[in-house]
Amino acid sequence: MTIKYQIQLLWQNMVTTRWRNNLTNSQMPRSNVTKSFVKENGLTVFTILGVLVGGSVGLLLKNNTGPWTPREIMYVSFPGELFLRMLKCLIVPLLVSSITSAIGSLDLSMSGKIATRAIVYYFITTVCAVILGIMLVTAIKPGKVGEKDLIDEIITEDVEKNTKVLTPDTLMDLVRNMFTDNIVQTTMYQYRTELSLPKNNTDPNLPLELYVIKGKQKEGSNVLGLVMFSIVLGTTIGRMREKGKILQDFFECLSDAMMIITSWVIWLSPIGVGFLITGKILEMKSLGMVVQQLGWYFLTVMLGLFLHGFGTIAVLFFLGTRKLPYRFVAKLSQVLATAFGTGSSSATMPVTIKCLDGMGIDPRVTRFVIPVGATINMDGTALYEAVAALFIAQYRKVYYSFGTIVAVSITATAASIGAAGIPQAGLVTMVMVLDTVGLPAKDVSLIIAVDWLLDRFRTTINVMCDSLGTILVNHLSKNDISKIDRHHAHDPHELEELGTSNGGDFKE
Ligand code: ASP
């Protein structure tokens, strides 16, 4: 799609929206207004209903029927699983084509400006989230107040494997994954250092530094590597100008095709999200017991997520745009419900892009800022990692100094960047934060019982922060973008005639 064509489309959209709005305000009869509301927001309403119905049915079945076998739970979760698979299948092609085409369509200095704004926003919000988490966990002291003896859960195989690594290994794996050595492999595997006991040595107390280092390819797309590669490819295509046009058109077209598929898959969200939640509730241990044991910890994380999402982010958003974010948050309900249902920022990414497109955000900003945010910006996860590590330290009565708190802030930030946008990935990267407090990695088992639920909430906040960040970056970049558009248009007055001289500022 050429820029000129995109501008024409934007104009057509604006005209139709303006016409529709005028009609709604003055001429439409009441019943038509309701109908038009249901038509425009029906899917969102049904998705939210899906979350509520799925949750209630899950609780009802759990409390009134006998224990469910894993096979029965698998049957119940099946429709949700299919929905998740469809979304996940879009991640790699959408991520690569969106980032590449977005950067390819901007010139280098413009992509640099957008990238800098996005990274600064991501960094500030993550650091604020960690600091808030630390303040709350220090003030509430959930590890000391009201906690009964915690039960060590049996930790999953994935977490178990990750417990045998050192912090430098995790950090270096993060960097290794950024610089992939095989782009095809990157779509399916990530690099992971594993430590094993040297041959003929069975000493369980052998320090980890003396273990044998092995590089393994772990299943799961290396999203960080794909993001980096797409940024480089997009920049190159942009620099090749006419010669690179064929590739630019290809990636633009692929991105558009993925968005069309997304608009089909999205119709399944009410059912998919509902069944996913019912299945998860059936899997859960007795809620009463869990709340009794981990109640304060749960409340601390929830309070932190709430204050961060609706306080810190709202303030930053207001400072940048002079507008409060709540109306935008309401418009993002579909996205937030999908994030809650899937527990995955990456799987929600197609829905997020679609929704922001509908809100009038410049596609070149959305297609760059959202995939990067879904990969590296996880404020909810960062906050949770800091709270969880200090909660376990309090519970284990491990003394921690101010220096340790600073170290926790740094590792929690790194752990959130390194966490994949998949369910409960934060639990895995938390090993590094625990190591900072001098706690054994297997202590993550103490908080596993509530992790699936907290994961839903932190994913929702992760996705909300990415979306509001995109709206903010779009707002801050509007003048630069319109300058570029004017520069690209053959006739400099053409854009003004088309009415896009606002640089694609968002609709409220
Ligand atoms: N599930 C989260 C996400 O996808 C990551 C995590 O905190 O575990 O954003």
Short mmCIF file of C-alpha atoms and ligand atoms in Angstrom, two decimals:
data_model
loop_
_atom_site.label_atom_id
_atom_site.label_comp_id
_atom_site.label_asym_id
_atom_site.label_seq_id
_atom_site.Cartn_x
_atom_site.Cartn_y
_atom_site.Cartn_z
CA MET A 1 0.00 0.00 0.00
CA THR A 2 1.54 3.31 -1.01
CA ILE A 3 1.59 6.21 1.39
CA LYS A 4 -0.78 8.12 -0.90
CA TYR A 5 -3.26 5.23 -0.78
CA GLN A 6 -2.93 5.01 3.01
CA ILE A 7 -3.67 8.73 3.28
CA GLN A 8 -6.74 8.36 1.08
CA LEU A 9 -7.98 5.49 3.24
CA LEU A 10 -7.42 7.56 6.37
CA TRP A 11 -9.39 10.40 4.85
CA GLN A 12 -12.25 8.10 3.88
CA ASN A 13 -12.32 6.71 7.42
CA MET A 14 -12.37 10.20 8.88
CA VAL A 15 -15.24 11.26 6.63
CA THR A 16 -17.32 8.18 7.46
CA THR A 17 -16.64 8.52 11.18
CA ARG A 18 -17.50 12.23 11.15
CA TRP A 19 -20.71 11.51 9.26
CA ARG A 20 -21.61 8.70 11.62
CA ASN A 21 -20.89 10.82 14.70
CA ASN A 22 -23.00 13.71 13.43
CA LEU A 23 -25.85 11.38 12.76
CA THR A 24 -25.55 9.79 16.21
CA ASN A 25 -25.61 13.10 17.98
CA SER A 26 -28.43 14.82 16.24
CA GLN A 27 -30.55 12.75 13.91
CA MET A 28 -30.47 9.11 14.93
CA PRO A 29 -33.50 7.81 16.86
CA ARG A 30 -32.77 6.32 20.29
CA SER A 31 -33.30 2.69 19.24
CA ASN A 32 -30.86 3.18 16.38
CA VAL A 33 -28.29 4.67 18.73
CA THR A 34 -28.54 1.55 20.91
CA LYS A 35 -28.31 -0.68 17.86
CA SER A 36 -25.29 1.19 16.57
CA PHE A 37 -23.65 0.98 20.03
CA VAL A 38 -24.22 -2.79 20.13
CA LYS A 39 -22.92 -3.12 16.57
CA GLU A 40 -19.76 -1.18 17.33
CA ASN A 41 -19.12 -2.52 20.82
CA GLY A 42 -20.92 -5.87 20.68
CA LEU A 43 -17.75 -7.90 20.45
CA THR A 44 -16.19 -6.10 23.39
CA VAL A 45 -19.33 -6.57 25.49
CA PHE A 46 -19.46 -10.27 24.58
CA THR A 47 -15.76 -10.75 25.35
CA ILE A 48 -16.18 -9.19 28.78
CA LEU A 49 -19.24 -11.39 29.27
CA GLY A 50 -17.07 -14.33 28.18
CA VAL A 51 -14.63 -13.53 31.00
CA LEU A 52 -17.44 -13.24 33.58
CA VAL A 53 -19.43 -16.27 32.42
CA GLY A 54 -16.25 -18.38 32.05
CA GLY A 55 -15.18 -17.42 35.58
CA SER A 56 -18.61 -18.06 37.13
CA VAL A 57 -19.12 -21.40 35.36
CA GLY A 58 -15.62 -22.44 36.42
CA LEU A 59 -16.30 -21.60 40.07
CA LEU A 60 -19.71 -23.26 39.96
CA LEU A 61 -18.37 -26.46 38.47
CA LYS A 62 -15.42 -26.50 40.83
CA ASN A 63 -17.55 -26.09 43.94
CA ASN A 64 -20.43 -28.36 42.96
CA THR A 65 -18.80 -31.25 41.17
CA GLY A 66 -16.11 -33.72 42.17
CA PRO A 67 -12.44 -33.22 41.37
CA TRP A 68 -11.78 -32.92 37.64
CA THR A 69 -9.19 -35.13 36.00
CA PRO A 70 -6.58 -33.49 33.75
CA ARG A 71 -8.27 -35.16 30.75
CA GLU A 72 -11.66 -33.66 31.62
CA ILE A 73 -10.07 -30.25 32.09
CA MET A 74 -8.40 -30.63 28.72
CA TYR A 75 -11.80 -31.26 27.10
CA VAL A 76 -13.26 -28.18 28.76
CA SER A 77 -10.31 -26.00 27.73
CA PHE A 78 -10.30 -27.27 24.15
CA PRO A 79 -12.24 -24.39 22.47
CA GLY A 80 -10.06 -21.89 24.34
CA GLU A 81 -6.94 -23.77 23.33
CA LEU A 82 -7.96 -23.53 19.66
CA PHE A 83 -8.51 -19.77 19.99
CA LEU A 84 -5.09 -19.36 21.58
CA ARG A 85 -3.43 -21.45 18.87
CA MET A 86 -4.98 -19.25 16.16
CA LEU A 87 -3.71 -16.07 17.80
CA LYS A 88 -0.27 -17.53 18.47
CA CYS A 89 0.05 -18.61 14.87
CA LEU A 90 -0.19 -14.95 13.80
CA ILE A 91 2.58 -13.74 16.11
CA VAL A 92 5.71 -14.43 14.03
CA PRO A 93 4.46 -13.26 10.60
CA LEU A 94 2.69 -10.26 12.11
CA LEU A 95 5.61 -9.20 14.27
CA VAL A 96 8.18 -9.41 11.48
CA SER A 97 6.03 -7.82 8.77
CA SER A 98 4.71 -5.04 11.02
CA ILE A 99 8.05 -3.89 12.39
CA THR A 100 9.81 -4.19 9.03
CA SER A 101 7.16 -2.36 7.05
CA ALA A 102 6.67 0.33 9.68
CA ILE A 103 10.38 1.16 9.87
CA GLY A 104 10.83 0.75 6.12
CA SER A 105 8.16 3.36 5.48
CA LEU A 106 9.79 5.97 7.72
CA ASP A 107 13.16 7.55 7.22
CA LEU A 108 15.98 6.75 9.56
CA SER A 109 15.77 9.85 11.72
CA MET A 110 12.00 9.46 12.13
CA SER A 111 12.21 5.78 13.16
CA GLY A 112 15.01 6.83 15.51
CA LYS A 113 12.79 9.46 17.11
CA ILE A 114 9.83 7.09 17.49
CA ALA A 115 12.11 4.36 18.85
CA THR A 116 13.74 6.74 21.34
CA ARG A 117 10.36 7.98 22.59
CA ALA A 118 9.06 4.44 22.95
CA ILE A 119 12.18 3.15 24.71
CA VAL A 120 12.29 6.13 27.11
CA TYR A 121 8.59 5.57 27.95
CA TYR A 122 9.14 1.83 28.41
CA PHE A 123 12.16 2.39 30.59
CA ILE A 124 10.56 5.05 32.80
CA THR A 125 7.36 3.03 33.31
CA THR A 126 9.24 -0.18 34.13
CA VAL A 127 11.48 1.56 36.67
CA CYS A 128 8.43 3.27 38.23
CA ALA A 129 6.67 -0.10 38.46
CA VAL A 130 9.62 -1.71 40.21
CA ILE A 131 10.01 1.18 42.67
CA LEU A 132 6.28 1.10 43.47
CA GLY A 133 6.43 -2.66 44.02
CA ILE A 134 9.40 -2.30 46.38
CA MET A 135 7.71 0.51 48.32
CA LEU A 136 4.52 -1.52 48.77
CA VAL A 137 6.24 -4.75 49.77
CA THR A 138 8.38 -2.84 52.27
CA ALA A 139 5.38 -1.00 53.73
CA ILE A 140 2.90 -3.90 53.84
CA LYS A 141 5.46 -6.63 54.65
CA PRO A 142 3.28 -9.45 53.31
CA GLY A 143 5.98 -11.99 54.21
CA LYS A 144 5.65 -11.13 57.89
CA VAL A 145 2.00 -10.26 58.40
CA GLY A 146 -0.68 -12.85 58.59
CA GLU A 147 1.11 -15.53 56.61
CA LYS A 148 0.53 -19.13 57.61
CA ASP A 149 3.20 -21.68 56.83
CA LEU A 150 3.52 -21.78 53.09
CA ILE A 151 3.42 -25.04 51.26
CA ASP A 152 6.24 -25.72 48.86
CA GLU A 153 4.52 -26.70 45.64
CA ILE A 154 6.09 -29.16 43.31
CA ILE A 155 7.73 -26.95 40.75
CA THR A 156 7.14 -27.50 37.07
CA GLU A 157 9.76 -29.07 34.87
CA ASP A 158 10.40 -25.79 33.09
CA VAL A 159 11.08 -23.91 36.31
CA GLU A 160 13.14 -26.79 37.66
CA LYS A 161 15.48 -26.65 34.65
CA ASN A 162 15.90 -22.92 35.05
CA THR A 163 16.91 -23.14 38.65
CA LYS A 164 20.39 -24.27 37.67
CA VAL A 165 21.71 -21.08 36.12
CA LEU A 166 23.67 -18.11 37.32
CA THR A 167 22.50 -14.52 36.87
CA PRO A 168 25.26 -13.71 34.31
CA ASP A 169 24.09 -16.72 32.27
CA THR A 170 20.52 -15.40 32.15
CA LEU A 171 21.64 -11.88 31.25
CA MET A 172 24.02 -13.13 28.56
CA ASP A 173 21.32 -15.39 27.11
CA LEU A 174 19.13 -12.32 26.78
CA VAL A 175 21.83 -10.60 24.70
CA ARG A 176 22.60 -13.77 22.74
CA ASN A 177 18.95 -14.10 21.82
CA MET A 178 18.95 -10.50 20.54
CA PHE A 179 21.74 -11.34 18.12
CA THR A 180 20.45 -14.45 16.51
CA ASP A 181 22.74 -16.65 14.44
CA ASN A 182 20.01 -18.36 12.44
CA ILE A 183 16.88 -16.49 11.47
CA VAL A 184 14.89 -19.62 10.57
CA GLN A 185 15.69 -21.26 13.88
CA THR A 186 14.77 -18.01 15.64
CA THR A 187 11.14 -18.50 14.67
CA MET A 188 11.03 -21.74 16.66
CA TYR A 189 13.76 -21.82 19.29
CA GLN A 190 15.56 -19.65 21.80
CA TYR A 191 19.08 -20.04 23.13
CA ARG A 192 19.36 -21.12 26.73
CA THR A 193 22.43 -21.89 28.86
CA GLU A 194 22.12 -25.00 30.94
CA LEU A 195 24.48 -26.14 33.67
CA SER A 196 25.08 -29.77 34.47
CA LEU A 197 27.27 -31.66 36.91
CA PRO A 198 30.68 -32.57 35.49
CA LYS A 199 31.08 -36.23 34.54
CA ASN A 200 31.95 -38.51 37.48
CA ASN A 201 30.93 -35.81 39.94
CA THR A 202 27.76 -36.42 41.90
CA ASP A 203 28.32 -33.85 44.64
CA PRO A 204 24.98 -32.03 44.99
CA ASN A 205 26.73 -29.17 46.83
CA LEU A 206 29.18 -28.41 44.05
CA PRO A 207 29.08 -24.63 43.40
CA LEU A 208 27.27 -23.75 40.18
CA GLU A 209 30.40 -21.93 38.92
CA LEU A 210 32.07 -25.33 38.56
CA TYR A 211 29.27 -26.90 36.55
CA VAL A 212 29.66 -27.70 32.85
CA ILE A 213 28.17 -25.00 30.59
CA LYS A 214 26.03 -26.16 27.70
CA GLY A 215 24.12 -24.07 25.15
CA LYS A 216 20.68 -25.50 24.37
CA GLN A 217 17.96 -24.53 21.93
CA LYS A 218 14.69 -24.36 23.86
CA GLU A 219 11.35 -24.61 22.11
CA GLY A 220 9.46 -21.32 21.64
CA SER A 221 10.05 -18.43 19.22
CA ASN A 222 12.92 -16.13 20.04
CA VAL A 223 10.81 -12.99 19.79
CA LEU A 224 13.61 -10.68 20.89
CA GLY A 225 15.81 -11.93 18.04
CA LEU A 226 12.97 -11.44 15.56
CA VAL A 227 12.38 -7.89 16.78
CA MET A 228 16.05 -6.99 16.39
CA PHE A 229 16.29 -8.59 12.97
CA SER A 230 13.12 -6.86 11.76
CA ILE A 231 14.41 -3.47 12.96
CA VAL A 232 17.64 -3.95 11.00
CA LEU A 233 15.80 -5.24 7.93
CA GLY A 234 13.27 -2.39 8.00
CA THR A 235 16.04 0.19 8.34
CA THR A 236 17.90 -1.34 5.40
CA ILE A 237 14.81 -1.43 3.19
CA GLY A 238 14.13 2.21 4.04
CA ARG A 239 17.67 3.14 3.00
CA MET A 240 17.44 1.21 -0.27
CA ARG A 241 14.58 3.51 -1.38
CA GLU A 242 13.31 2.51 -4.89
CA LYS A 243 15.35 -0.70 -4.97
CA GLY A 244 13.85 -1.89 -1.68
CA LYS A 245 10.28 -1.09 -2.69
CA ILE A 246 9.40 -4.62 -3.69
CA LEU A 247 10.33 -5.91 -0.22
CA GLN A 248 8.57 -2.98 1.43
CA ASP A 249 5.39 -3.78 -0.51
CA PHE A 250 5.72 -7.44 0.40
CA PHE A 251 5.95 -6.78 4.14
CA GLU A 252 3.16 -4.19 4.04
CA CYS A 253 0.92 -6.62 2.24
CA LEU A 254 1.80 -9.46 4.65
CA SER A 255 1.04 -7.22 7.61
CA ASP A 256 -2.33 -6.24 6.09
CA ALA A 257 -3.15 -9.90 5.43
CA MET A 258 -2.35 -10.81 9.04
CA MET A 259 -4.63 -8.05 10.25
CA ILE A 260 -7.48 -9.38 8.11
CA ILE A 261 -7.03 -12.84 9.62
CA THR A 262 -6.94 -11.19 13.05
CA SER A 263 -10.31 -9.56 12.39
CA TRP A 264 -11.75 -13.03 11.74
CA VAL A 265 -10.12 -14.72 14.75
CA ILE A 266 -11.20 -11.88 17.01
CA TRP A 267 -14.84 -12.95 16.61
CA LEU A 268 -14.00 -16.10 18.55
CA SER A 269 -12.71 -14.18 21.56
CA PRO A 270 -15.87 -14.37 23.72
CA ILE A 271 -15.99 -18.16 23.47
CA GLY A 272 -12.23 -18.66 23.49
CA VAL A 273 -11.59 -16.42 26.48
CA GLY A 274 -14.53 -17.92 28.40
CA PHE A 275 -13.40 -21.52 27.98
CA LEU A 276 -9.78 -20.66 28.76
CA ILE A 277 -10.82 -19.16 32.08
CA THR A 278 -13.19 -22.01 32.99
CA GLY A 279 -10.41 -24.53 32.32
CA LYS A 280 -7.91 -22.57 34.41
CA ILE A 281 -10.29 -22.34 37.37
CA LEU A 282 -10.92 -26.09 37.26
CA GLU A 283 -7.17 -26.68 37.33
CA MET A 284 -6.70 -24.53 40.42
CA LYS A 285 -6.20 -25.85 43.95
CA SER A 286 -8.67 -24.89 46.69
CA LEU A 287 -9.02 -21.11 46.43
CA GLY A 288 -9.78 -20.66 50.12
CA MET A 289 -6.55 -22.29 51.19
CA VAL A 290 -4.50 -20.33 48.70
CA VAL A 291 -6.03 -17.00 49.72
CA GLN A 292 -5.47 -17.82 53.38
CA GLN A 293 -1.81 -18.57 52.78
CA LEU A 294 -0.85 -16.05 50.16
CA GLY A 295 -3.56 -13.44 50.68
CA TRP A 296 -1.32 -10.54 51.69
CA TYR A 297 1.16 -11.24 48.95
CA PHE A 298 -1.67 -11.44 46.42
CA LEU A 299 -3.16 -8.17 47.67
CA THR A 300 0.21 -6.39 47.58
CA VAL A 301 0.78 -7.33 43.92
CA MET A 302 -2.80 -6.45 43.00
CA LEU A 303 -2.61 -3.08 44.73
CA GLY A 304 0.68 -2.36 42.97
CA LEU A 305 -0.75 -3.29 39.56
CA PHE A 306 -3.79 -1.12 40.16
CA LEU A 307 -1.79 1.91 41.35
CA HIS A 308 0.66 1.55 38.51
CA GLY A 309 -1.95 1.11 35.78
CA PHE A 310 -4.37 3.76 36.93
CA GLY A 311 -1.99 6.08 38.79
CA THR A 312 1.57 6.22 37.48
CA ILE A 313 0.68 5.51 33.86
CA ALA A 314 -2.26 7.91 33.99
CA VAL A 315 0.00 10.70 35.29
CA LEU A 316 2.67 10.06 32.62
CA PHE A 317 0.00 9.90 29.95
CA PHE A 318 -1.52 13.15 31.13
CA LEU A 319 1.87 14.87 31.22
CA GLY A 320 2.50 13.82 27.62
CA THR A 321 -0.91 14.37 26.07
CA ARG A 322 -2.81 16.67 28.46
CA LYS A 323 -5.59 14.10 28.37
CA LEU A 324 -6.66 11.53 30.94
CA PRO A 325 -6.26 7.97 29.68
CA TYR A 326 -9.48 6.47 31.07
CA ARG A 327 -11.57 6.94 27.93
CA PHE A 328 -8.85 5.25 25.94
CA VAL A 329 -8.67 2.43 28.48
CA ALA A 330 -12.43 1.92 28.01
CA LYS A 331 -11.91 1.68 24.27
CA LEU A 332 -9.21 -0.90 24.89
CA SER A 333 -11.60 -3.22 26.78
CA GLN A 334 -11.53 -5.85 24.05
CA VAL A 335 -7.73 -5.93 24.22
CA LEU A 336 -7.66 -6.06 28.01
CA ALA A 337 -10.21 -8.88 28.15
CA THR A 338 -8.15 -10.86 25.62
CA ALA A 339 -4.98 -10.24 27.64
CA PHE A 340 -6.74 -11.44 30.78
CA GLY A 341 -8.13 -14.51 29.05
CA THR A 342 -4.95 -15.60 27.30
CA GLY A 343 -2.34 -14.49 29.87
CA SER A 344 -0.07 -13.64 26.96
CA SER A 345 1.04 -10.23 25.66
CA SER A 346 2.31 -11.79 22.44
CA ALA A 347 -0.93 -13.63 21.69
CA THR A 348 -2.87 -10.42 22.38
CA MET A 349 -0.65 -8.40 20.02
CA PRO A 350 -2.79 -8.86 16.86
CA VAL A 351 -5.89 -7.73 18.78
CA THR A 352 -4.01 -4.74 20.23
CA ILE A 353 -2.84 -3.56 16.80
CA LYS A 354 -6.34 -3.98 15.38
CA CYS A 355 -7.92 -1.99 18.20
CA LEU A 356 -5.39 0.87 17.98
CA ASP A 357 -5.92 1.02 14.21
CA GLY A 358 -9.61 1.50 14.94
CA MET A 359 -8.75 4.35 17.32
CA GLY A 360 -7.00 6.29 14.55
CA ILE A 361 -3.42 5.80 15.72
CA ASP A 362 -0.89 6.08 12.88
CA PRO A 363 -0.30 2.49 11.69
CA ARG A 364 3.42 3.15 11.30
CA VAL A 365 3.68 3.97 15.00
CA THR A 366 1.44 1.10 16.16
CA ARG A 367 3.17 -1.51 14.03
CA PHE A 368 6.52 -0.59 15.49
CA VAL A 369 5.77 0.32 19.10
CA ILE A 370 3.31 -2.51 19.93
CA PRO A 371 5.40 -5.53 18.85
CA VAL A 372 8.47 -4.09 20.60
CA GLY A 373 6.41 -3.33 23.72
CA ALA A 374 4.82 -6.78 23.77
CA THR A 375 8.34 -8.21 23.77
CA ILE A 376 10.30 -6.00 26.16
CA ASN A 377 7.91 -3.79 28.10
CA MET A 378 6.27 -5.66 30.95
CA ASP A 379 5.59 -3.28 33.79
CA GLY A 380 3.22 -5.64 35.57
CA THR A 381 5.79 -8.40 35.42
CA ALA A 382 8.58 -6.13 36.70
CA LEU A 383 6.46 -5.03 39.67
CA TYR A 384 5.47 -8.59 40.47
CA GLU A 385 9.07 -9.86 40.28
CA ALA A 386 10.26 -7.27 42.79
CA VAL A 387 7.35 -7.89 45.18
CA ALA A 388 7.65 -11.68 44.94
CA ALA A 389 11.41 -11.77 45.59
CA LEU A 390 11.21 -9.49 48.63
CA PHE A 391 8.10 -11.30 49.90
CA ILE A 392 9.98 -14.60 49.86
CA ALA A 393 12.97 -12.92 51.53
CA GLN A 394 10.69 -11.63 54.30
CA TYR A 395 9.07 -15.02 54.71
CA ARG A 396 12.45 -16.78 54.87
CA LYS A 397 13.67 -14.07 57.29
CA VAL A 398 16.58 -13.14 55.03
CA TYR A 399 17.96 -9.69 55.85
CA TYR A 400 18.22 -7.36 52.88
CA SER A 401 20.02 -4.04 52.77
CA PHE A 402 19.39 -0.94 50.67
CA GLY A 403 22.07 -2.21 48.27
CA THR A 404 20.10 -5.44 47.83
CA ILE A 405 16.98 -3.42 47.05
CA VAL A 406 18.85 -1.52 44.34
CA ALA A 407 20.11 -4.82 42.93
CA VAL A 408 16.55 -6.21 43.02
CA SER A 409 15.36 -3.19 41.03
CA ILE A 410 17.95 -3.78 38.35
CA THR A 411 17.44 -7.53 38.07
CA ALA A 412 13.62 -7.23 38.18
CA THR A 413 13.83 -4.78 35.26
CA ALA A 414 16.11 -7.14 33.33
CA ALA A 415 13.92 -10.12 34.21
CA SER A 416 10.83 -8.37 32.85
CA ILE A 417 12.63 -7.52 29.61
CA GLY A 418 13.81 -11.11 29.31
CA ALA A 419 10.41 -12.65 30.10
CA ALA A 420 8.62 -13.91 27.02
CA GLY A 421 5.09 -12.65 26.40
CA ILE A 422 3.61 -16.04 27.27
CA PRO A 423 1.69 -17.31 30.32
CA GLN A 424 3.71 -17.33 33.53
CA ALA A 425 7.01 -16.50 31.86
CA GLY A 426 7.75 -14.14 34.75
CA LEU A 427 7.92 -17.07 37.14
CA VAL A 428 10.79 -18.50 35.14
CA THR A 429 12.88 -15.32 34.90
CA MET A 430 12.35 -14.64 38.59
CA VAL A 431 15.13 -17.08 39.38
CA MET A 432 17.54 -14.24 38.63
CA VAL A 433 15.85 -11.83 41.07
CA LEU A 434 15.78 -14.44 43.82
CA ASP A 435 19.48 -15.01 43.30
CA THR A 436 20.06 -11.30 43.98
CA VAL A 437 18.44 -11.63 47.42
CA GLY A 438 20.52 -14.75 48.07
CA LEU A 439 17.57 -17.11 47.90
CA PRO A 440 17.57 -20.52 46.29
CA ALA A 441 15.78 -20.53 42.94
CA LYS A 442 13.50 -23.35 43.98
CA ASP A 443 11.76 -20.94 46.37
CA VAL A 444 9.58 -19.82 43.47
CA SER A 445 7.59 -22.90 44.42
CA LEU A 446 6.18 -20.93 47.39
CA ILE A 447 4.18 -18.59 45.20
CA ILE A 448 3.21 -20.90 42.35
CA ALA A 449 -0.27 -21.50 43.75
CA VAL A 450 -1.49 -17.98 42.94
CA ASP A 451 0.76 -17.32 40.01
CA TRP A 452 -1.69 -18.24 37.24
CA LEU A 453 -4.19 -15.69 38.56
CA LEU A 454 -1.65 -12.92 39.14
CA ASP A 455 -0.31 -13.67 35.67
CA ARG A 456 -3.67 -12.72 34.15
CA PHE A 457 -3.72 -9.39 35.94
CA ARG A 458 -0.10 -8.51 35.24
CA THR A 459 -0.53 -9.39 31.55
CA THR A 460 -3.53 -7.05 31.40
CA ILE A 461 -1.43 -4.23 32.87
CA ASN A 462 1.49 -5.09 30.54
CA VAL A 463 -0.75 -4.79 27.50
CA MET A 464 -2.50 -1.66 28.78
CA CYS A 465 0.84 0.12 29.29
CA ASP A 466 2.01 -0.82 25.79
CA SER A 467 -1.21 0.48 24.26
CA LEU A 468 -1.25 3.77 26.18
CA GLY A 469 2.45 4.17 25.39
CA THR A 470 1.68 3.84 21.69
CA ILE A 471 -1.02 6.51 21.91
CA LEU A 472 1.43 8.76 23.76
CA VAL A 473 4.27 8.20 21.28
CA ASN A 474 1.84 8.80 18.40
CA HIS A 475 0.81 12.09 19.99
CA LEU A 476 4.41 13.20 20.57
CA SER A 477 5.42 12.24 17.03
CA LYS A 478 2.52 13.78 15.14
CA ASN A 479 4.38 16.89 13.97
CA ASP A 480 7.39 14.90 12.80
CA ILE A 481 5.18 12.42 10.98
CA SER A 482 3.24 15.10 9.14
CA LYS A 483 6.51 16.74 8.13
CA ILE A 484 7.64 13.43 6.61
CA ASP A 485 4.29 12.91 4.90
CA ARG A 486 4.48 16.39 3.40
CA HIS A 487 7.99 15.67 2.23
CA HIS A 488 6.91 12.39 0.60
CA ALA A 489 3.80 13.74 -1.11
CA HIS A 490 4.39 14.97 -4.65
CA ASP A 491 2.20 17.96 -4.09
CA PRO A 492 2.88 19.54 -0.70
CA HIS A 493 -0.66 20.93 -0.57
CA GLU A 494 -2.20 17.54 -1.23
CA LEU A 495 -2.15 16.54 2.42
CA GLU A 496 -3.81 19.69 3.57
CA GLU A 497 -6.51 19.18 0.99
CA LEU A 498 -7.01 15.68 2.27
CA GLY A 499 -7.31 17.00 5.79
CA THR A 500 -4.51 14.94 7.32
CA SER A 501 -2.35 17.85 8.34
CA ASN A 502 -2.94 16.92 11.98
CA GLY A 503 -0.36 14.17 11.42
CA GLY A 504 -2.72 11.38 12.35
CA ASP A 505 -3.57 12.47 15.87
CA PHE A 506 -5.84 10.02 17.65
CA LYS A 507 -9.60 10.03 17.80
CA GLU A 508 -11.14 10.36 21.23
N1 ASP B 1 2.25 -13.54 30.95
C1 ASP B 1 2.95 -12.29 30.93
C2 ASP B 1 2.81 -11.62 29.58
O1 ASP B 1 2.64 -12.28 28.60
C3 ASP B 1 4.41 -12.45 31.27
C4 ASP B 1 4.53 -12.82 32.72
O2 ASP B 1 4.53 -11.94 33.57
O3 ASP B 1 4.60 -13.99 33.05
O4 ASP B 1 2.86 -10.42 29.49
#
